[in-house]
């Protein structure tokens, strides 16, 4: 009989219970016992919701990040948190979030600690805390977290399959802080993994899921050899290993994966089935093949009939050696579609969230075990929903399709090259050296959230809401003028989210109420649902920006989210190429850019925070993506005059290897996040002469730490070794919506003071 299992479950809770518990704990308003009790209750509920599966993941729950959990399991803590008083949870959050020297937030002792570097988990919008290594790194097992969760699961009668990150992926995703070879640590690391697996075996565990998604990327001979070394050493452990890959195909790594001495192999087949037959031919006759047949990354219903057509012959051939599961952990999708009763019923009928995806697996499993007739009604309902979606006139807009077909390559070109534009912009804006600005948002206060919720509930009318938002905008402008920032922003008080805000005003989008997905730690996003062709019925930001500009003589930035980021941070329709949807978005944002310019806005920021996130995991496929992504940005940005200064912003990601494409975007100014890496991300500019202006972030807004003036000056002087000083801006890493005014004002005051010091020098 086919085994049905899951690779991971959303941990934040259907109503973001973990988020609120974490933030209450960090503020000192809740005890550790309260926080841990929320964790216990969430795990219990999530295991209940996965009942009926043959194997259920345990260890996929984390208070912040599963990679950080693995670092603590392996005893790999950064040196800067050694020696602090407090328990493991104190240190856990020190690494995750940092700790200010004032010790004003959270629990445990005082003392300044820098947060761990954060970057994207493969090509998703989930951020992980980067493991840190050096030549002296040692590992020591601490299995307490896994053992505690395993005991809870056992008491609940859960058929547990512990989940851990594999040793090669763990090393590959980490960073060597002294440039030493990461693979040199493998001999020290493997005994700890072996001890962990034997410890789990001692608890009666039969199967352990070992996640090695790095296998879907291009690996050189050294890393391929490391896989053989690792798993031949671990094969003596007393548990069965299910090696899990996801987010792509194995391709040339298929032979390597099939021949590793593990009991089973999981592959993602939601995008392609090219790996399946070669793997079956290579797998030893005792090995399990697990197929990820339901997407763990998108929210559209699975074509169950098509899946059965593909896997029924495999089930006949493999028998109980065939397992089925989601393609990856369900961490990347919301919990329950049943909570979305306000969503348009037609659109809701096309969707499946985490619980519904598990239902799809149960239908597939029953069909394989009992025959299709046992689930005939479910299959018929599934076919009807898919057919209705294909035929719906709400999905297809001929006018939008005609506009995309009519795009002229000249639409993506500025009138003049950057040097000429820079001269004209300098004459118009009259900015000082090292100009200061912020990325866009200011704190989303309790008053802002109350006004938004009251307006949404109908208890605050449009006029009252507008008045409340204008008051918050006026506050942001006053604070910025008092701080003496050079280029101001309106603060984005009216925006719930940088993507959702725009999606709500575009045709072709739908929105959930509880469709939250974890981005990092307690930060959750609610991706809009891009279901049809995209158009902009009316201006989206002009009124708010015009009002903000009326309050100051300083330049006011118009703030927009770019087409690539809107695409990558949405649940995107799967019935046409992503490039087509991106061009539709670019045309809509282009209209907004031109309207802002017509309203007198001379600085316009178009954030492409997620540009790198959309990169295919294989370099051979990068060029095609970057071509249409850069084209889409240029299409939306480059209809303006030379005098209008175009900014863009990019979030935590390693972008050194795509710097030429970033330069090809031809934004006048780019702001990037570099403070957590201590400006290491700027090393690329030793070789690449970036042609335009750049603002390397100097204030890590994801940490409560307040940067000192001296620290910012040091960072900027490091940056000036890579970028000519006359082309440098001074700015935070990212938007400030998640911070409080009490942190923001002193941090920005130090930033402005640092800029003045730099000018004087």
XYZ file of C-alpha atoms in Angstrom:
761
model
C 0.000 0.000 0.000
C 1.172 3.492 -0.862
C 2.405 5.465 2.149
C 1.026 8.993 2.532
C 3.160 11.453 4.470
C 3.888 15.135 4.912
C 7.223 16.989 4.867
C 6.304 19.887 7.160
C 3.386 22.009 8.379
C 2.890 25.787 8.831
C 4.049 26.646 12.326
C 2.603 30.113 12.983
C -0.995 28.923 13.417
C -4.111 29.687 11.421
C -4.622 32.964 13.315
C -0.892 33.737 13.795
C -0.943 32.561 17.390
C 2.825 31.991 17.438
C 3.519 35.481 16.101
C 1.571 37.170 18.863
C 3.027 34.923 21.564
C 6.576 35.647 20.390
C 6.093 39.394 20.241
C 4.486 39.431 23.674
C 7.417 37.456 25.067
C 9.994 39.713 23.429
C 8.330 42.780 24.926
C 8.412 41.219 28.378
C 4.611 40.959 28.581
C 4.529 37.151 28.676
C 6.584 34.536 30.457
C 8.618 31.804 28.894
C 6.074 29.280 30.176
C 3.318 31.148 28.360
C 5.289 31.141 25.113
C 6.154 27.471 25.387
C 2.558 26.564 26.175
C 1.480 28.227 22.930
C 4.057 26.071 21.150
C 2.737 22.907 22.801
C -0.849 23.731 21.864
C 0.039 24.558 18.257
C 1.987 21.334 17.803
C -0.866 19.320 19.271
C -3.394 20.963 16.968
C -1.205 20.591 13.896
C -0.618 16.886 14.549
C -4.372 16.424 14.983
C -4.936 18.141 11.643
C -2.535 15.710 9.983
C -4.282 12.637 11.360
C -4.897 9.949 8.799
C -1.430 10.308 7.284
C 0.831 7.309 7.594
C 3.773 9.438 8.783
C 3.652 12.929 10.300
C 6.624 15.327 10.558
C 7.996 16.123 14.019
C 10.684 18.759 14.532
C 9.364 21.029 11.783
C 8.067 23.432 14.455
C 10.454 26.275 15.351
C 10.093 29.395 17.443
C 11.988 31.367 14.811
C 13.648 29.325 12.056
C 14.346 25.665 11.350
C 17.925 26.364 10.197
C 18.651 28.204 13.433
C 17.118 25.240 15.284
C 19.552 22.947 13.487
C 22.474 25.177 14.467
C 21.475 24.823 18.123
C 20.924 21.084 17.759
C 24.471 20.858 16.401
C 25.866 23.157 19.089
C 27.012 25.655 16.479
C 26.551 29.008 18.223
C 28.349 32.176 17.100
C 31.224 33.099 19.397
C 29.571 36.423 20.268
C 26.814 34.680 22.242
C 29.169 32.454 24.224
C 29.476 33.275 27.880
C 26.162 35.074 28.280
C 24.023 34.270 31.258
C 20.555 32.933 30.599
C 19.291 29.762 29.055
C 19.276 28.330 25.539
C 16.145 30.258 24.540
C 17.842 33.548 25.481
C 20.769 32.735 23.227
C 18.439 31.469 20.520
C 16.743 34.852 20.277
C 20.067 36.681 20.611
C 21.227 34.997 17.415
C 17.857 35.409 15.707
C 17.223 39.045 16.530
C 20.270 40.566 18.175
C 20.180 42.326 21.500
C 20.729 46.010 22.181
C 23.365 47.015 24.702
C 20.630 48.813 26.629
C 18.954 45.454 27.249
C 15.548 47.095 26.888
C 13.814 44.268 25.101
C 13.227 40.643 25.873
C 14.528 38.421 28.648
C 17.927 37.460 29.969
C 20.959 39.582 30.700
C 22.007 42.752 28.978
C 24.822 43.129 26.482
C 25.021 44.087 22.848
C 24.841 41.182 20.415
C 24.594 41.413 16.639
C 21.890 39.299 15.032
C 22.787 36.451 12.722
C 22.821 37.186 9.018
C 19.535 36.423 7.292
C 18.863 35.458 3.687
C 16.272 33.711 1.537
C 15.623 29.965 1.758
C 16.412 28.899 -1.805
C 13.942 30.671 -4.136
C 11.207 31.257 -1.551
C 10.212 34.309 0.481
C 11.123 32.494 3.696
C 14.260 33.857 5.422
C 16.649 31.703 7.433
C 19.398 32.605 9.883
C 22.691 31.811 8.169
C 24.922 29.336 10.070
C 28.358 30.766 10.833
C 31.618 28.827 10.549
C 35.339 29.333 10.948
C 38.358 27.074 11.141
C 37.848 26.596 14.876
C 34.161 25.650 14.672
C 33.273 22.635 16.773
C 29.952 20.806 16.994
C 28.258 19.283 20.010
C 24.907 17.524 20.045
C 21.934 19.045 21.840
C 18.961 16.887 20.880
C 16.678 18.265 23.598
C 14.381 20.175 21.242
C 13.728 17.167 19.021
C 13.375 14.791 21.925
C 10.849 17.021 23.681
C 8.715 17.312 20.556
C 9.053 13.602 19.902
C 7.826 12.838 23.429
C 4.810 15.110 22.915
C 4.026 13.384 19.631
C 4.385 9.936 21.149
C 2.002 10.831 23.980
C -0.495 11.963 21.346
C -0.168 8.723 19.374
C 1.411 10.437 16.377
C 3.165 8.273 13.792
C 6.253 10.447 13.966
C 8.870 11.081 11.306
C 11.493 13.479 12.739
C 12.677 16.123 10.278
C 16.224 17.504 10.218
C 18.322 19.499 7.758
C 20.971 17.333 6.164
C 24.690 17.916 6.768
C 25.585 18.931 3.210
C 22.762 21.428 2.847
C 23.580 22.807 6.306
C 27.195 23.437 5.341
C 26.305 24.741 1.896
C 23.878 27.329 3.263
C 26.245 28.560 5.975
C 28.925 31.213 5.719
C 32.584 30.908 6.567
C 33.503 34.027 8.534
C 37.236 33.583 7.932
C 37.088 32.384 4.311
C 38.022 28.834 5.334
C 36.640 25.881 3.383
C 33.271 24.834 4.756
C 33.647 21.214 3.686
C 36.744 20.948 5.872
C 34.287 20.870 8.783
C 32.497 17.759 7.517
C 34.633 15.282 9.527
C 33.741 17.179 12.710
C 30.079 17.483 11.785
C 29.233 13.904 10.795
C 29.821 12.292 14.204
C 27.287 14.704 15.689
C 24.748 13.787 13.014
C 25.419 10.103 13.685
C 24.898 10.632 17.399
C 21.641 12.460 16.698
C 20.321 9.667 14.479
C 21.278 6.997 17.003
C 19.603 9.032 19.747
C 16.402 9.110 17.708
C 16.681 5.383 17.072
C 16.922 4.898 20.812
C 13.528 6.611 21.122
C 11.945 4.044 18.822
C 12.045 6.161 15.655
C 11.958 4.148 12.438
C 12.171 6.877 9.739
C 14.000 10.213 9.792
C 13.459 12.786 7.049
C 16.777 14.382 6.144
C 16.251 17.497 4.021
C 18.913 17.980 1.348
C 17.364 20.476 -1.103
C 20.842 21.543 -2.183
C 20.711 18.468 -4.429
C 18.461 20.328 -6.885
C 21.237 22.865 -7.553
C 24.391 22.564 -9.606
C 27.065 20.877 -7.502
C 30.730 20.635 -8.327
C 32.692 17.414 -7.859
C 33.815 18.331 -4.331
C 30.268 18.783 -3.051
C 29.060 15.669 -4.857
C 31.852 13.719 -3.193
C 30.806 15.203 0.158
C 27.366 13.625 -0.263
C 28.919 10.207 -0.756
C 31.243 10.703 2.191
C 28.462 11.830 4.495
C 25.854 9.203 3.759
C 28.256 6.295 3.607
C 29.340 7.272 7.109
C 25.737 7.695 8.314
C 24.450 4.444 6.807
C 25.442 2.507 9.931
C 22.950 4.462 12.029
C 19.989 2.514 13.325
C 17.213 4.454 11.583
C 15.920 4.558 8.031
C 16.748 7.784 6.217
C 14.350 9.442 3.777
C 16.504 11.883 1.837
C 14.187 14.752 0.860
C 14.824 17.071 -2.078
C 12.456 19.770 -3.296
C 12.084 23.081 -5.151
C 13.315 21.560 -8.414
C 14.646 18.607 -10.344
C 17.690 16.503 -9.583
C 18.802 16.387 -13.228
C 22.547 15.553 -13.326
C 22.467 14.819 -9.583
C 19.968 12.020 -10.114
C 22.572 9.268 -10.317
C 24.266 10.564 -7.161
C 20.994 10.765 -5.222
C 19.731 7.371 -6.373
C 22.924 5.659 -5.280
C 23.333 7.193 -1.843
C 23.015 4.548 0.889
C 19.670 5.738 2.232
C 16.378 3.875 2.573
C 14.297 6.312 0.559
C 14.405 9.347 -1.692
C 11.825 12.136 -2.008
C 11.632 14.269 -5.158
C 9.423 17.150 -6.254
C 7.437 16.245 -9.393
C 4.979 19.157 -9.465
C 6.976 20.944 -12.146
C 8.376 18.092 -14.205
C 8.385 14.310 -14.240
C 11.653 13.954 -16.123
C 13.454 12.608 -13.040
C 11.034 9.793 -12.276
C 11.754 7.045 -14.779
C 15.550 7.420 -14.646
C 15.403 7.230 -10.846
C 13.224 4.145 -10.852
C 15.723 2.470 -13.138
C 18.596 3.444 -10.826
C 17.052 2.761 -7.415
C 17.927 -0.438 -5.641
C 14.909 -2.772 -5.336
C 14.584 -2.161 -1.600
C 14.527 1.642 -1.772
C 11.489 3.863 -1.302
C 10.610 6.519 -3.891
C 8.536 9.372 -2.474
C 6.901 11.692 -4.993
C 5.871 15.255 -4.183
C 2.648 15.354 -6.205
C 0.844 18.271 -4.496
C 2.442 21.723 -4.597
C 3.669 22.904 -1.206
C 4.316 26.399 -2.584
C 1.168 27.513 -4.363
C -2.518 27.563 -3.501
C -4.230 26.205 -6.622
C -6.106 22.940 -6.535
C -4.191 19.934 -7.795
C -5.433 18.211 -10.939
C -6.063 14.938 -9.142
C -7.051 13.011 -12.252
C -3.854 14.027 -14.039
C -1.778 13.014 -11.002
C -3.450 9.616 -10.864
C -2.897 9.114 -14.584
C 0.823 9.558 -13.937
C 1.305 7.681 -10.692
C -1.039 4.707 -11.015
C 1.387 2.911 -13.390
C 4.194 3.690 -10.936
C 2.158 2.246 -8.070
C 1.651 -0.953 -10.032
C 5.383 -1.198 -10.646
C 6.668 -0.134 -7.219
C 3.917 -1.363 -4.918
C 4.510 -0.245 -1.342
C 7.841 1.278 -2.359
C 5.863 4.269 -3.691
C 5.104 7.068 -1.214
C 3.279 10.315 -1.963
C 3.536 13.693 -0.231
C 3.453 17.428 -0.911
C 6.372 18.649 -2.994
C 7.948 20.360 0.048
C 6.984 21.531 3.505
C 3.597 23.250 3.646
C 5.344 26.082 5.523
C 4.947 28.182 2.363
C 1.126 28.140 2.177
C -1.652 29.303 4.542
C -3.299 26.850 6.909
C -7.007 26.547 6.136
C -9.182 27.694 3.237
C -12.311 27.112 5.343
C -11.464 30.326 7.218
C -11.906 32.312 3.995
C -15.694 32.460 3.780
C -15.575 36.144 2.763
C -13.511 35.237 -0.314
C -15.395 35.193 -3.595
C -16.937 31.687 -3.793
C -15.923 31.180 -7.418
C -12.272 31.974 -6.732
C -12.327 30.016 -3.464
C -13.457 26.954 -5.403
C -10.152 27.010 -7.304
C -7.915 27.013 -4.203
C -6.345 24.638 -1.677
C -4.460 25.697 1.476
C -2.408 23.370 3.695
C -5.302 21.385 5.156
C -6.972 21.062 1.773
C -3.707 19.856 0.247
C -3.592 17.114 2.860
C -7.171 16.238 1.889
C -6.014 15.987 -1.729
C -3.292 13.578 -0.629
C -5.847 11.481 1.230
C -8.026 11.299 -1.899
C -5.033 10.259 -4.003
C -3.992 7.676 -1.435
C -7.456 6.186 -1.230
C -7.681 6.033 -5.037
C -4.379 4.147 -5.191
C -5.451 1.745 -2.470
C -9.112 1.194 -3.342
C -9.452 2.343 -6.940
C -10.803 5.549 -8.464
C -14.410 4.485 -7.996
C -13.938 4.855 -4.230
C -13.345 8.585 -4.674
C -15.400 9.198 -7.809
C -17.347 12.089 -6.262
C -14.182 13.868 -5.093
C -12.536 13.454 -8.491
C -15.625 14.760 -10.297
C -15.796 17.844 -8.052
C -12.090 18.471 -8.628
C -12.495 18.250 -12.424
C -15.464 20.620 -12.347
C -13.556 23.246 -10.342
C -10.582 23.113 -12.710
C -12.816 23.385 -15.781
C -14.674 26.366 -14.297
C -11.423 28.168 -13.660
C -10.190 27.621 -17.212
C -13.451 28.931 -18.689
C -13.990 31.897 -16.357
C -14.117 35.305 -18.116
C -12.690 36.792 -14.902
C -9.352 35.152 -15.686
C -8.875 36.429 -19.246
C -8.895 40.125 -20.264
C -8.360 40.611 -24.022
C -7.438 44.299 -23.597
C -4.582 43.425 -21.243
C -3.349 40.690 -23.547
C -3.337 43.145 -26.466
C -1.371 45.713 -24.422
C 1.320 43.151 -23.574
C 1.569 42.096 -27.212
C 2.050 45.765 -28.173
C 5.030 46.476 -25.891
C 7.754 48.369 -27.784
C 11.395 47.773 -26.716
C 11.835 51.568 -26.653
C 9.364 51.725 -23.753
C 12.149 50.431 -21.488
C 14.735 53.086 -22.430
C 15.463 56.408 -20.663
C 16.050 59.466 -22.869
C 19.663 59.847 -21.696
C 22.379 57.746 -20.093
C 22.945 57.938 -16.330
C 25.732 60.612 -16.322
C 23.501 63.090 -18.138
C 20.496 62.218 -15.977
C 22.570 62.583 -12.802
C 23.669 66.092 -13.822
C 20.075 67.192 -14.414
C 18.814 65.567 -11.218
C 21.560 67.192 -9.122
C 20.637 70.604 -10.491
C 16.972 70.052 -9.661
C 17.201 68.294 -6.266
C 20.241 70.142 -4.836
C 21.126 67.330 -2.399
C 24.259 67.370 -0.210
C 27.012 64.761 -0.323
C 26.028 61.499 1.337
C 22.304 62.292 1.057
C 20.117 60.628 3.668
C 16.787 58.939 3.163
C 14.769 55.972 4.401
C 13.423 53.017 2.477
C 9.776 54.024 2.685
C 7.727 52.910 5.666
C 7.605 54.277 9.201
C 6.250 52.498 12.298
C 2.795 51.005 11.931
C 1.496 52.175 15.293
C -1.434 50.792 17.238
C -3.385 53.890 16.186
C -2.768 53.168 12.509
C -3.822 49.551 12.843
C -6.940 50.522 14.805
C -7.996 53.072 12.187
C -7.457 50.511 9.424
C -9.444 47.793 11.179
C -12.241 50.219 12.092
C -12.441 51.409 8.494
C -12.444 47.859 7.166
C -15.233 46.938 9.592
C -17.316 49.939 8.503
C -17.129 51.701 11.866
C -14.938 54.507 10.471
C -16.109 56.218 7.293
C -13.879 57.152 4.358
C -13.528 60.754 5.479
C -12.539 59.719 8.996
C -10.014 57.194 7.689
C -8.486 59.721 5.322
C -8.154 62.242 8.164
C -6.467 59.634 10.392
C -3.995 58.629 7.703
C -3.183 62.233 6.839
C -2.437 62.868 10.510
C 0.034 59.954 10.516
C 1.611 61.170 7.282
C 1.995 64.638 8.777
C 3.669 63.116 11.830
C 6.143 61.212 9.638
C 6.996 64.376 7.711
C 7.494 66.385 10.933
C 9.771 63.739 12.407
C 11.856 63.529 9.234
C 12.244 67.287 9.011
C 13.258 67.424 12.660
C 15.840 64.733 11.982
C 17.066 66.726 8.941
C 16.755 63.880 6.471
C 17.355 64.991 2.896
C 14.814 63.003 0.865
C 11.596 62.264 2.711
C 8.912 59.590 2.453
C 5.266 59.775 3.435
C 5.593 56.771 5.776
C 3.042 54.440 4.140
C 0.565 54.650 7.027
C -2.267 53.715 4.680
C -0.567 50.503 3.497
C -1.173 47.122 5.060
C 1.613 45.438 3.082
C 3.889 46.493 0.250
C 2.355 43.952 -2.133
C -1.156 43.527 -0.781
C -1.785 47.281 -0.891
C -1.187 47.385 -4.635
C -2.907 44.100 -5.357
C -6.084 45.380 -3.708
C -6.211 48.148 -6.311
C -5.428 46.024 -9.357
C -7.932 43.990 -11.327
C -6.970 40.308 -11.483
C -6.175 39.923 -7.769
C -8.088 38.359 -4.871
C -7.336 38.467 -1.149
C -7.607 36.131 1.762
C -8.331 37.171 5.341
C -6.225 34.593 7.162
C -3.859 33.526 4.381
C -0.760 34.260 6.458
C 2.618 32.756 5.603
C 5.789 33.061 7.688
C 8.516 35.204 6.179
C 10.890 35.123 9.171
C 10.491 34.869 12.931
C 7.216 36.530 13.866
C 7.007 38.350 10.543
C 4.109 37.014 8.473
C 2.895 38.072 5.043
C -0.454 37.510 3.390
C 0.350 37.014 -0.295
C -2.357 38.250 -2.637
C -3.775 35.769 -5.114
C -2.991 36.635 -8.726
C -5.741 34.740 -10.554
C -6.280 36.677 -13.793
C -4.965 39.249 -16.243
C -3.770 42.402 -14.444
C -4.833 45.996 -15.043
C -4.897 49.269 -13.055
C -8.347 50.876 -12.953
C -7.213 54.099 -11.225
C -4.192 55.792 -9.536
C -3.091 54.019 -6.368
C -0.648 56.288 -4.510
C -0.814 59.746 -6.078
C -3.224 61.356 -3.611
C -1.225 60.328 -0.525
C 2.123 61.345 -2.038
C 0.787 64.696 -3.258
C -0.527 65.435 0.238
C 2.826 64.555 1.842
C 4.717 66.762 -0.626
C 2.410 69.670 0.248
C 3.740 69.543 3.826
C 7.438 70.056 3.012
C 9.784 71.840 0.654
C 12.134 68.845 0.669
C 11.892 66.161 -2.037
C 9.215 63.559 -1.291
C 9.700 60.075 -2.713
C 6.827 58.350 -4.401
C 6.845 54.770 -3.127
C 5.875 51.835 -5.324
C 6.447 48.095 -5.338
C 7.953 46.787 -8.555
C 6.411 44.194 -10.851
C 8.934 41.431 -10.150
C 8.439 41.743 -6.393
C 4.648 41.871 -6.670
C 4.876 38.715 -8.771
C 7.312 36.858 -6.523
C 5.428 37.755 -3.349
C 2.054 36.693 -4.698
C 0.459 33.327 -5.193
C 0.742 33.429 -8.976
C -1.588 31.811 -11.479
C -0.132 28.623 -12.909
C -1.932 28.672 -16.265
C 0.441 31.023 -18.116
C 4.185 31.840 -17.959
C 5.237 33.996 -15.030
C 6.943 36.346 -17.483
C 3.580 37.229 -19.037
C 2.040 38.052 -15.666
C 5.109 40.154 -14.821
C 4.798 42.238 -17.991
C 1.131 42.849 -17.187
C 2.155 44.118 -13.754
C 4.882 46.282 -15.301
C 2.380 48.050 -17.534
C 0.138 48.760 -14.530
C 3.027 50.165 -12.435
C 4.237 52.216 -15.421
C 0.908 54.041 -15.449
C 1.350 54.848 -11.748
C 4.916 56.117 -12.276
C 3.789 58.470 -15.031
C 0.897 59.762 -12.911
C 3.275 60.474 -10.014
C 5.603 62.388 -12.309
C 2.698 64.389 -13.684
C 1.730 65.241 -10.078
C 5.161 66.833 -9.584
C 6.948 63.976 -7.802
C 10.596 64.032 -8.852
C 11.931 61.061 -6.841
C 10.163 57.728 -7.329
C 11.264 54.506 -5.659
C 10.184 51.223 -7.250
C 11.127 48.458 -4.844
C 12.369 45.188 -6.301
C 13.072 43.529 -2.987
C 12.472 40.081 -4.423
C 14.367 40.276 -7.707
C 16.955 37.665 -6.756
C 14.388 35.526 -5.002
C 12.863 34.599 -8.346
C 16.141 33.270 -9.753
C 15.957 29.639 -10.838
C 18.080 27.462 -8.587
C 20.256 26.449 -11.519
C 22.560 29.025 -13.049
C 21.957 27.658 -16.521
C 18.390 28.976 -16.258
C 19.237 32.401 -14.824
C 19.643 34.329 -18.062
C 16.092 33.748 -19.251
C 14.591 34.868 -15.935
C 16.843 37.907 -15.586
C 16.065 39.003 -19.139
C 12.329 39.290 -18.537
C 12.691 40.491 -14.939
C 15.013 43.362 -15.874
C 12.870 44.132 -18.919
C 9.791 44.363 -16.673
C 11.498 46.784 -14.278
C 12.736 48.977 -17.098
C 9.298 48.928 -18.673
C 7.647 50.288 -15.532
C 10.428 52.760 -14.621
C 11.733 54.286 -17.802
C 8.898 56.335 -19.232
C 9.912 59.379 -17.147
C 12.018 62.410 -18.010
C 15.725 62.644 -17.248
C 15.043 64.967 -14.300
C 12.953 62.365 -12.452
C 15.182 60.267 -10.218
C 14.292 56.546 -10.104
C 15.268 54.555 -7.007
C 14.943 50.853 -6.316
C 15.522 48.734 -3.214
C 16.553 45.104 -2.703
C 16.130 42.991 0.426
C 18.361 40.426 2.141
C 19.917 38.325 -0.581
C 23.256 37.555 -2.101
C 23.193 39.572 -5.306
C 26.900 39.705 -6.162
C 26.489 37.102 -8.877
C 23.736 39.076 -10.649
C 25.256 42.521 -10.276
C 25.469 43.032 -14.043
C 21.721 42.493 -14.341
C 21.094 44.874 -11.441
C 23.179 47.477 -13.221
C 21.175 46.808 -16.390
C 18.016 47.883 -14.536
C 19.536 51.382 -14.847
C 17.926 52.794 -11.699
C 19.488 56.121 -10.778
C 19.834 54.992 -7.144
C 19.729 51.517 -5.635
C 19.459 50.894 -1.882
C 20.463 47.493 -0.527
C 20.681 45.652 2.780
C 24.268 45.257 3.900
C 24.523 45.957 7.639
C 24.182 42.357 8.829
C 26.989 41.274 6.528
C 29.179 44.172 7.732
C 29.329 45.466 4.136
C 30.676 42.154 2.825
C 28.023 42.292 0.099
C 29.910 45.239 -1.361
C 32.992 43.151 -2.100
C 31.642 42.615 -5.614
C 32.394 46.244 -6.393
C 36.102 45.503 -6.220
C 35.729 43.932 -9.645
C 32.470 45.381 -10.945
C 32.328 49.134 -11.462
C 28.725 49.857 -10.627
C 27.804 52.836 -12.771
C 25.033 54.572 -10.800
C 24.364 55.678 -7.204
C 23.991 53.261 -4.310
C 22.838 53.347 -0.696
C 24.323 50.473 1.330
C 22.104 49.932 4.365
C 23.709 50.956 7.660
C 20.848 50.299 10.106
C 19.601 46.734 10.565
C 15.890 47.308 11.030
C 15.168 43.644 11.775
C 16.966 43.968 15.110
C 16.105 46.129 18.136
C 19.744 47.267 18.213
C 20.243 51.024 17.714
C 23.355 51.653 15.598
C 25.813 54.229 16.901
C 27.041 57.173 14.876
C 30.561 55.738 14.954
C 29.361 52.360 13.669
C 27.578 53.971 10.731
C 30.583 56.118 9.867
C 32.779 53.011 9.879
C 30.379 51.142 7.584
C 30.153 54.040 5.147
C 33.914 54.461 5.025
C 34.145 50.767 4.211
C 31.591 51.313 1.447
C 33.574 54.295 0.124
C 36.465 51.952 -0.589
C 34.224 50.222 -3.132
C 31.966 53.013 -4.430
C 33.017 56.608 -5.168
C 31.877 58.758 -2.238
C 30.015 61.168 -4.521
C 27.678 58.314 -5.503
C 26.903 57.030 -1.991
C 23.639 57.480 -0.076
C 23.068 56.821 3.630
C 19.961 54.842 4.540
C 18.567 51.993 6.668
C 18.558 48.420 5.395
C 14.805 48.251 4.854
C 11.476 49.832 5.756
C 10.774 50.792 9.379
C 7.177 49.614 9.744
C 8.044 46.810 12.192
C 10.006 49.036 14.570
C 8.755 51.562 17.135
C 9.267 55.316 17.047
C 11.318 55.098 20.249
C 13.918 53.038 18.342
C 13.593 54.726 14.954
C 14.212 58.318 16.022
C 17.561 57.771 17.808
C 18.734 55.376 15.103
C 17.952 57.853 12.312
C 19.436 60.702 14.362
C 22.683 58.743 14.533
C 22.440 58.072 10.801
C 22.037 61.769 9.957
C 24.856 62.699 12.346
C 27.074 60.132 10.643
C 26.286 61.638 7.236
C 27.270 65.090 8.543
C 30.530 63.662 9.876
C 31.242 62.123 6.473
C 30.521 65.416 4.696
C 32.813 67.302 7.034
C 35.605 64.841 6.317
